[in-house]
PDB file of C-alpha atoms in Angstrom:
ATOM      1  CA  UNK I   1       0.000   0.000   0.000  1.00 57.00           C
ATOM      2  CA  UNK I   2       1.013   3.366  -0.591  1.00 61.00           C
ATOM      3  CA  UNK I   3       2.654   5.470   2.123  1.00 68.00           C
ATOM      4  CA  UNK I   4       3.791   1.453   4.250  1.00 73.00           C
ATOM      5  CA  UNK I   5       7.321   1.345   5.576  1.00 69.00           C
ATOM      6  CA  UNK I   6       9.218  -1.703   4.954  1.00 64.00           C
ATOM      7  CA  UNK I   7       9.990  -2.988   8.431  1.00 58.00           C
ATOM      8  CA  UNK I   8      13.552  -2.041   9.788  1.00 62.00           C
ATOM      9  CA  UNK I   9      15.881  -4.885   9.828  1.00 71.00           C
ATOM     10  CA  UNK I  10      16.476  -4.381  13.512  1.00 89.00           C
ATOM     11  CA  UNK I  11      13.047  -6.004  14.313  1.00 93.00           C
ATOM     12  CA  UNK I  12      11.994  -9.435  13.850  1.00 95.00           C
ATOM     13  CA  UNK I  13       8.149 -10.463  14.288  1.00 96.00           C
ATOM     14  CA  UNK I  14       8.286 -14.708  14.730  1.00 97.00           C
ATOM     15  CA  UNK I  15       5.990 -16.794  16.277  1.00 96.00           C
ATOM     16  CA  UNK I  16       5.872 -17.456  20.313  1.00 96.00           C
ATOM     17  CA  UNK I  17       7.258 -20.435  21.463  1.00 95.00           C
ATOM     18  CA  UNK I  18       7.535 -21.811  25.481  1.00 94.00           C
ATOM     19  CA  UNK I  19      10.719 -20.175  25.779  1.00 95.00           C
ATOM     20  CA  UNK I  20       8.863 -16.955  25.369  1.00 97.00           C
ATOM     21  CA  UNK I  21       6.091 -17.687  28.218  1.00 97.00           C
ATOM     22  CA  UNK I  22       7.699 -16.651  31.244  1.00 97.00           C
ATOM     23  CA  UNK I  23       8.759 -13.263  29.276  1.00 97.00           C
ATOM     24  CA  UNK I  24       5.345 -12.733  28.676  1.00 97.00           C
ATOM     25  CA  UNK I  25       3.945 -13.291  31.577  1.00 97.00           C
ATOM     26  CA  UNK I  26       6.431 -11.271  33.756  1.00 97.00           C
ATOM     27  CA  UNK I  27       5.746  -8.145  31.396  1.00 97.00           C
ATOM     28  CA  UNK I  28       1.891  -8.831  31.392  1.00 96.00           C
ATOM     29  CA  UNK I  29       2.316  -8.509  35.332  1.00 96.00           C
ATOM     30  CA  UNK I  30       4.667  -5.682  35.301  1.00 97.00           C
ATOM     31  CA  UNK I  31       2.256  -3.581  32.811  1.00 97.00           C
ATOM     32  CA  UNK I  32      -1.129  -4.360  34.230  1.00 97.00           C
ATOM     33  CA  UNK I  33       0.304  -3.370  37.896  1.00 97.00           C
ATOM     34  CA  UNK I  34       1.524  -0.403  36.703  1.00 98.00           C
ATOM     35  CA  UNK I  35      -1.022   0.875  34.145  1.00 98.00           C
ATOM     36  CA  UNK I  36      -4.487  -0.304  35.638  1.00 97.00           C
ATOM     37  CA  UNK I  37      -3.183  -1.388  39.603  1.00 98.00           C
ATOM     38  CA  UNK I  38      -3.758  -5.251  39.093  1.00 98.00           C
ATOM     39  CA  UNK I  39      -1.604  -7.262  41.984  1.00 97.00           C
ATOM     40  CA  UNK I  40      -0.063 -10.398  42.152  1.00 94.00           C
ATOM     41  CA  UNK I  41      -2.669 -12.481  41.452  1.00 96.00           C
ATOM     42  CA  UNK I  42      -2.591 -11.349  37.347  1.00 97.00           C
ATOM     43  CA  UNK I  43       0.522 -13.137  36.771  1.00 97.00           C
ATOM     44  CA  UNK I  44      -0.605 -16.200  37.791  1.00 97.00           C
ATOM     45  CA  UNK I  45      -3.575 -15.960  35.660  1.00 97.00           C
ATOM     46  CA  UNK I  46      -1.531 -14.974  32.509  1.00 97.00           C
ATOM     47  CA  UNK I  47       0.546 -18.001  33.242  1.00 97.00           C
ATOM     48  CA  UNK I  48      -2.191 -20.742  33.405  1.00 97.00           C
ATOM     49  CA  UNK I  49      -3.238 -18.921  30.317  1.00 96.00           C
ATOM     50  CA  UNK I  50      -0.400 -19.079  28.322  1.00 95.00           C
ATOM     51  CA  UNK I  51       0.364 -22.605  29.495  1.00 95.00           C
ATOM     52  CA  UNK I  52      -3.441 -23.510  28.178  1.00 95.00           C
ATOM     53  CA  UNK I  53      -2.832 -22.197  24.606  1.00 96.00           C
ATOM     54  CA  UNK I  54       0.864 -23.825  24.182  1.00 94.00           C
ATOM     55  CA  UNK I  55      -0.384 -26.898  25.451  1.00 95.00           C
ATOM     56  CA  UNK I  56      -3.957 -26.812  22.763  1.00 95.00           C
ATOM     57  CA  UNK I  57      -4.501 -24.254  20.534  1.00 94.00           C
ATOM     58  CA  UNK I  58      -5.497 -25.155  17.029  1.00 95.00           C
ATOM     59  CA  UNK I  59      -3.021 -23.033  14.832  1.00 93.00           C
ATOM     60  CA  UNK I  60      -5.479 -23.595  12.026  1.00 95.00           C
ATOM     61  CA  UNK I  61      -7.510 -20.560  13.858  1.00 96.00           C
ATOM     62  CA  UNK I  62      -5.207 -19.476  16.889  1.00 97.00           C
ATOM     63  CA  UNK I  63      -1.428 -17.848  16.880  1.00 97.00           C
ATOM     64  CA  UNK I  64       0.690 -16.020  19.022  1.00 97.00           C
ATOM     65  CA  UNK I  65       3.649 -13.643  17.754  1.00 97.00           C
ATOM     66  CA  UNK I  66       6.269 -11.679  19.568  1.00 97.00           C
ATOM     67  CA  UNK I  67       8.393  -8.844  18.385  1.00 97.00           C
ATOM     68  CA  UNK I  68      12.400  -8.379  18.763  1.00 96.00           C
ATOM     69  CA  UNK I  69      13.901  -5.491  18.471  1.00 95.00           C
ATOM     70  CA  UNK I  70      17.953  -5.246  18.154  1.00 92.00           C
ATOM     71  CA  UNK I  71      18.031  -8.859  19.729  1.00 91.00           C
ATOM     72  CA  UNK I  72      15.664  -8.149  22.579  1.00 94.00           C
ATOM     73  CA  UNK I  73      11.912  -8.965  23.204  1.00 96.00           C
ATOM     74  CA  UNK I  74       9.731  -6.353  22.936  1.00 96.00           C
ATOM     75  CA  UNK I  75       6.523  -7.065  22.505  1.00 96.00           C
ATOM     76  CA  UNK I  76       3.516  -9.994  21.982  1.00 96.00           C
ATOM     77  CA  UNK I  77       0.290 -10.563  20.278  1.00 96.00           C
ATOM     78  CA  UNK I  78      -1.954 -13.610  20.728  1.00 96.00           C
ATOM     79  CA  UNK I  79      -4.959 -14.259  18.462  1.00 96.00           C
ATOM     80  CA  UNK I  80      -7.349 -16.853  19.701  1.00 90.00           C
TER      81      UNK I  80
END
């Protein structure tokens, strides 16, 4: 389309894999207590949740992506 930017080289969108879980879940935690005052009980919940759609989720229909930048994780998207 007109006026779309190629992306930079520097950042890498590739799909989420159980390495990428606990990253996830620890920046889930860390945003939600910060942004909208959720405790300690969120991370758990992201977790189990996470854990659920490894473990079964039909990639026909349902996919999860995170984005590097410069080598370093900075961001996730889950489609379900």
């Amino acid at each position: 389309m007109p006026g779309d930017k190629p992306p930079k080289a520097d950042i890498l969108i590739r799909l989420a894999g159980p390495d990428d879980m606990d990253w996830i879940t620890r920046t889930h935690g860390a945003l939600y207590r910060r942004d909208e005052g959720f405790d300690d009980s969120f991370e758990p919940l992201v977790a189990t949740v996470l854990h659920g759609f490894m473990a079964d989720h039909d990639p026909r229909s349902e996919c999860g992506w995170v984005v590097e930048h410069a080598g370093e994780l900075a961001g996730s998207l889950f489609c379900t």
